[in-house]
Amino acid sequence: MSTAETTKLKLSLMIDKKANKVLFAEAESDFVNFLFNLLSLPIGTVINLFRNESMFGCIVNLYQSLENFNGAYLQADKNKSQLLKPHLAVSSVNPPLLLAEANSQSQDTKYIYFCRGRYHSNMTDVAGIDCPECLCTMDQSLQFVDSNSCKTIKSIEGGIVQNLVTYLVTDDLLVTPMSMITGIDLLQHNVKDVCVLEKRVVQFGTKEGLELLKYSLKSKTALTNVFLAQTNIKDVAVPNSS
């Protein structure tokens, strides 16, 4: 089983049971890093992840057009996969679940090419072009090993946000540092009877990450769509705080 399949984060949801709605989630920095890293996804990657769903209007036709395009009409130094399945640069720490999933879909073996010249070190990712210095064909190859696929790299502290506080994420994905004032304010504006509130801890993995990306593009209630629309949510017992 892959790392992307086994890696799970935990979220603490505050739910309005009567309205069947997630009011907000309390999350650690790893989940917030995942959310912010969604902004780095190329549109080609997003379309590839959801290409079988009708949620992109006609831009999917651009994707299919390029996918079916005869290579004879492309520039010699252009590769369709660079747009259709771009390789994603992820942080060196706890690669965001969805980015790891997207990279696994575009993880073709990559090579770099060089010429036979001994006195210079030009390289390219396109085989068969001429070296700009000696004009020899650059057809000698070496396999390129991406750092994200190297299992010996040690995880170090990193990401986008600091792991100093708990973060509050609303149903429509507004993210702020968690504070008692913010939480109370949200409850006062959304709930009249505290008896309808339920705190639930859920697991968040690649499957939920894909769902969250999808609903973030089409809904204002992303957390509710992901966690309360499912009938097989795996709850995690909330520790007794007493």
Short mmCIF file of C-alpha atoms in Angstrom, two decimals:
data_model
loop_
_atom_site.label_atom_id
_atom_site.label_comp_id
_atom_site.label_asym_id
_atom_site.label_seq_id
_atom_site.Cartn_x
_atom_site.Cartn_y
_atom_site.Cartn_z
CA MET A 1 0.00 0.00 0.00
CA SER A 2 1.39 3.39 -0.98
CA THR A 3 2.24 6.24 1.38
CA ALA A 4 -0.51 8.35 -0.17
CA GLU A 5 -3.04 5.65 0.71
CA THR A 6 -1.86 5.14 4.29
CA THR A 7 -1.24 8.75 5.30
CA LYS A 8 -4.20 10.10 7.24
CA LEU A 9 -4.72 13.42 8.95
CA LYS A 10 -7.23 14.07 11.72
CA LEU A 11 -9.74 16.91 11.80
CA SER A 12 -12.03 17.95 14.62
CA LEU A 13 -15.37 19.05 13.17
CA MET A 14 -17.99 21.18 14.90
CA ILE A 15 -21.31 20.06 13.43
CA ASP A 16 -24.82 21.48 13.59
CA LYS A 17 -26.78 18.19 13.73
CA LYS A 18 -30.13 19.86 13.12
CA ALA A 19 -28.97 21.63 9.96
CA ASN A 20 -26.67 18.72 8.99
CA LYS A 21 -23.85 21.20 8.41
CA VAL A 22 -20.20 21.51 9.36
CA LEU A 23 -19.73 24.88 11.05
CA PHE A 24 -15.96 24.71 11.17
CA ALA A 25 -12.99 22.39 11.60
CA GLU A 26 -10.13 22.63 14.05
CA ALA A 27 -7.00 21.58 12.21
CA GLU A 28 -3.25 21.36 12.62
CA SER A 29 -0.76 22.94 10.23
CA ASP A 30 -0.51 19.85 8.00
CA PHE A 31 -4.14 20.19 6.89
CA VAL A 32 -3.78 23.94 6.33
CA ASN A 33 -0.64 23.31 4.29
CA PHE A 34 -2.66 20.89 2.19
CA LEU A 35 -5.35 23.52 1.59
CA PHE A 36 -2.93 26.27 0.62
CA ASN A 37 -1.01 23.91 -1.65
CA LEU A 38 -4.18 23.43 -3.69
CA LEU A 39 -3.44 26.90 -5.07
CA SER A 40 -0.26 25.53 -6.68
CA LEU A 41 -2.05 22.91 -8.78
CA PRO A 42 -1.81 23.56 -12.55
CA ILE A 43 -5.18 23.59 -14.29
CA GLY A 44 -4.08 20.64 -16.44
CA THR A 45 -3.54 18.55 -13.32
CA VAL A 46 -6.95 19.47 -11.91
CA ILE A 47 -8.68 18.55 -15.18
CA ASN A 48 -6.79 15.25 -15.31
CA LEU A 49 -7.91 14.39 -11.77
CA PHE A 50 -11.59 15.02 -12.55
CA ARG A 51 -11.79 14.55 -16.30
CA ASN A 52 -14.74 12.15 -16.05
CA GLU A 53 -16.89 14.69 -14.21
CA SER A 54 -18.88 17.49 -15.84
CA MET A 55 -17.59 20.42 -13.83
CA PHE A 56 -15.24 22.33 -16.10
CA GLY A 57 -17.41 23.73 -18.89
CA CYS A 58 -15.57 23.67 -22.21
CA ILE A 59 -11.99 23.91 -20.93
CA VAL A 60 -11.93 20.11 -20.88
CA ASN A 61 -12.19 20.32 -24.69
CA LEU A 62 -8.83 22.12 -24.73
CA TYR A 63 -7.36 19.29 -22.68
CA GLN A 64 -8.78 16.64 -25.02
CA SER A 65 -7.70 18.60 -28.09
CA LEU A 66 -4.09 18.70 -26.97
CA GLU A 67 -4.23 15.08 -25.83
CA ASN A 68 -5.35 14.00 -29.31
CA PHE A 69 -3.11 16.46 -31.16
CA ASN A 70 -0.80 14.97 -33.78
CA GLY A 71 2.78 15.44 -32.65
CA ALA A 72 3.74 16.46 -36.18
CA TYR A 73 2.08 19.83 -35.58
CA LEU A 74 3.92 20.56 -32.34
CA GLN A 75 7.17 22.45 -31.97
CA ALA A 76 10.12 20.07 -31.88
CA ASP A 77 11.06 21.05 -28.32
CA LYS A 78 7.51 20.73 -26.92
CA ASN A 79 6.10 17.75 -25.07
CA LYS A 80 2.33 17.38 -24.58
CA SER A 81 2.75 15.77 -21.16
CA GLN A 82 4.30 18.97 -19.82
CA LEU A 83 0.82 20.54 -20.04
CA LEU A 84 -1.41 17.49 -19.73
CA LYS A 85 0.35 15.90 -16.77
CA PRO A 86 2.78 18.44 -15.37
CA HIS A 87 5.08 17.24 -12.64
CA LEU A 88 4.32 19.07 -9.42
CA ALA A 89 6.86 20.63 -7.13
CA VAL A 90 5.90 19.79 -3.54
CA SER A 91 7.44 20.79 -0.25
CA SER A 92 10.14 18.56 1.21
CA VAL A 93 8.03 17.87 4.27
CA ASN A 94 4.83 15.86 4.43
CA PRO A 95 4.01 16.24 0.72
CA PRO A 96 0.35 17.30 0.48
CA LEU A 97 -1.79 14.21 -0.03
CA LEU A 98 -3.42 15.36 -3.20
CA LEU A 99 -0.16 16.54 -4.75
CA ALA A 100 1.38 13.14 -4.08
CA GLU A 101 -1.65 11.54 -5.76
CA ALA A 102 -1.38 13.85 -8.75
CA ASN A 103 2.35 13.20 -9.08
CA SER A 104 1.74 9.46 -8.99
CA GLN A 105 -0.51 9.83 -12.03
CA SER A 106 2.16 11.65 -14.02
CA GLN A 107 5.17 9.73 -12.80
CA ASP A 108 6.58 8.69 -16.19
CA THR A 109 10.28 7.85 -16.30
CA LYS A 110 12.16 11.01 -17.18
CA TYR A 111 15.54 11.30 -18.89
CA ILE A 112 18.03 14.07 -19.52
CA TYR A 113 20.09 14.10 -22.72
CA PHE A 114 23.58 15.34 -23.53
CA CYS A 115 25.99 15.18 -26.43
CA ARG A 116 29.33 13.41 -26.80
CA GLY A 117 31.33 16.60 -26.43
CA ARG A 118 33.96 16.39 -23.71
CA TYR A 119 34.54 20.03 -22.93
CA HIS A 120 31.07 21.31 -22.11
CA SER A 121 28.08 20.05 -20.11
CA ASN A 122 24.92 21.10 -21.88
CA MET A 123 21.83 19.05 -21.07
CA THR A 124 18.22 18.97 -22.25
CA ASP A 125 15.00 17.10 -21.59
CA VAL A 126 14.29 16.68 -25.33
CA ALA A 127 16.17 13.94 -27.19
CA GLY A 128 17.72 14.55 -30.59
CA ILE A 129 18.23 18.31 -30.66
CA ASP A 130 21.61 19.79 -31.57
CA CYS A 131 24.07 20.90 -28.93
CA PRO A 132 24.36 24.73 -29.11
CA GLU A 133 28.18 24.54 -28.79
CA CYS A 134 29.40 21.61 -30.89
CA LEU A 135 26.21 20.95 -32.91
CA CYS A 136 26.39 17.24 -32.11
CA THR A 137 23.10 15.45 -31.56
CA MET A 138 22.15 15.33 -27.89
CA ASP A 139 21.13 11.68 -27.70
CA GLN A 140 23.13 10.33 -24.76
CA SER A 141 20.71 9.74 -21.89
CA LEU A 142 20.65 9.50 -18.12
CA GLN A 143 17.59 8.72 -16.02
CA PHE A 144 16.42 11.68 -13.96
CA VAL A 145 15.58 10.82 -10.34
CA ASP A 146 13.26 13.38 -8.75
CA SER A 147 13.88 14.20 -5.09
CA ASN A 148 10.21 13.59 -4.26
CA SER A 149 10.54 9.94 -5.30
CA CYS A 150 13.68 9.33 -3.28
CA LYS A 151 12.61 7.34 -0.23
CA THR A 152 15.82 8.06 1.68
CA ILE A 153 15.14 11.78 2.06
CA LYS A 154 14.41 12.61 5.66
CA SER A 155 11.39 14.68 6.58
CA ILE A 156 12.20 18.02 8.19
CA GLU A 157 10.08 20.87 9.51
CA GLY A 158 8.56 22.90 6.72
CA GLY A 159 5.39 23.74 4.85
CA ILE A 160 3.57 27.04 4.38
CA VAL A 161 2.18 27.82 7.83
CA GLN A 162 3.94 27.39 11.14
CA ASN A 163 3.07 24.57 13.49
CA LEU A 164 2.51 26.94 16.40
CA VAL A 165 -1.26 27.01 16.83
CA THR A 166 -4.42 25.18 15.87
CA TYR A 167 -6.20 26.64 12.86
CA LEU A 168 -9.91 27.22 12.25
CA VAL A 169 -11.28 26.31 8.82
CA THR A 170 -14.87 27.27 8.01
CA ASP A 171 -17.22 25.28 5.81
CA ASP A 172 -16.41 27.62 2.89
CA LEU A 173 -12.66 27.22 3.54
CA LEU A 174 -11.80 30.51 5.22
CA VAL A 175 -8.68 29.81 7.28
CA THR A 176 -7.62 31.71 10.40
CA PRO A 177 -5.57 30.94 13.51
CA MET A 178 -7.88 29.39 16.08
CA SER A 179 -9.00 31.55 19.01
CA MET A 180 -11.80 31.30 21.56
CA ILE A 181 -13.27 34.59 20.30
CA THR A 182 -13.39 33.39 16.69
CA GLY A 183 -15.03 30.10 17.64
CA ILE A 184 -17.64 31.71 19.87
CA ASP A 185 -18.42 34.33 17.23
CA LEU A 186 -19.04 31.64 14.62
CA LEU A 187 -21.35 29.73 16.96
CA GLN A 188 -23.31 32.83 17.96
CA HIS A 189 -23.98 33.71 14.33
CA ASN A 190 -24.94 30.19 13.23
CA VAL A 191 -26.48 28.33 16.17
CA LYS A 192 -29.35 29.24 18.51
CA ASP A 193 -29.39 26.04 20.55
CA VAL A 194 -26.08 24.54 21.70
CA CYS A 195 -27.81 21.18 22.11
CA VAL A 196 -27.63 20.68 18.34
CA LEU A 197 -23.84 20.83 18.37
CA GLU A 198 -21.68 17.76 17.98
CA LYS A 199 -17.89 17.54 17.95
CA ARG A 200 -16.63 14.80 15.68
CA VAL A 201 -13.09 13.75 14.82
CA VAL A 202 -12.67 12.37 11.31
CA GLN A 203 -9.83 11.04 9.22
CA PHE A 204 -8.65 12.87 6.13
CA GLY A 205 -6.68 11.11 3.39
CA THR A 206 -6.24 11.12 -0.37
CA LYS A 207 -9.88 10.21 -1.08
CA GLU A 208 -11.15 13.07 1.05
CA GLY A 209 -8.52 15.37 -0.45
CA LEU A 210 -9.81 14.73 -3.97
CA GLU A 211 -13.37 15.33 -2.79
CA LEU A 212 -12.40 18.55 -1.04
CA LEU A 213 -10.67 19.91 -4.14
CA LYS A 214 -13.73 19.05 -6.23
CA TYR A 215 -16.20 20.74 -3.91
CA SER A 216 -13.95 23.76 -3.37
CA LEU A 217 -14.43 24.46 -7.09
CA LYS A 218 -18.23 24.10 -7.12
CA SER A 219 -19.63 24.66 -3.64
CA LYS A 220 -19.67 27.09 -0.71
CA THR A 221 -20.10 24.22 1.75
CA ALA A 222 -17.03 22.14 0.98
CA LEU A 223 -16.51 20.50 4.37
CA THR A 224 -20.19 19.57 4.67
CA ASN A 225 -20.16 18.07 1.18
CA VAL A 226 -17.09 15.97 1.92
CA PHE A 227 -17.89 14.68 5.40
CA LEU A 228 -21.67 14.79 5.91
CA ALA A 229 -22.68 13.66 2.43
CA GLN A 230 -20.90 10.37 3.05
CA THR A 231 -22.64 7.54 4.85
CA ASN A 232 -19.50 5.66 5.81
CA ILE A 233 -17.54 8.27 7.73
CA LYS A 234 -15.04 6.66 10.01
CA ASP A 235 -15.25 8.53 13.29
CA VAL A 236 -12.42 8.66 15.79
CA ALA A 237 -13.27 8.78 19.45
CA VAL A 238 -12.82 12.22 21.00
CA PRO A 239 -10.66 12.02 24.14
CA ASN A 240 -12.41 12.97 27.38
CA SER A 241 -11.16 16.43 28.33
CA SER A 242 -12.11 16.07 31.99
#
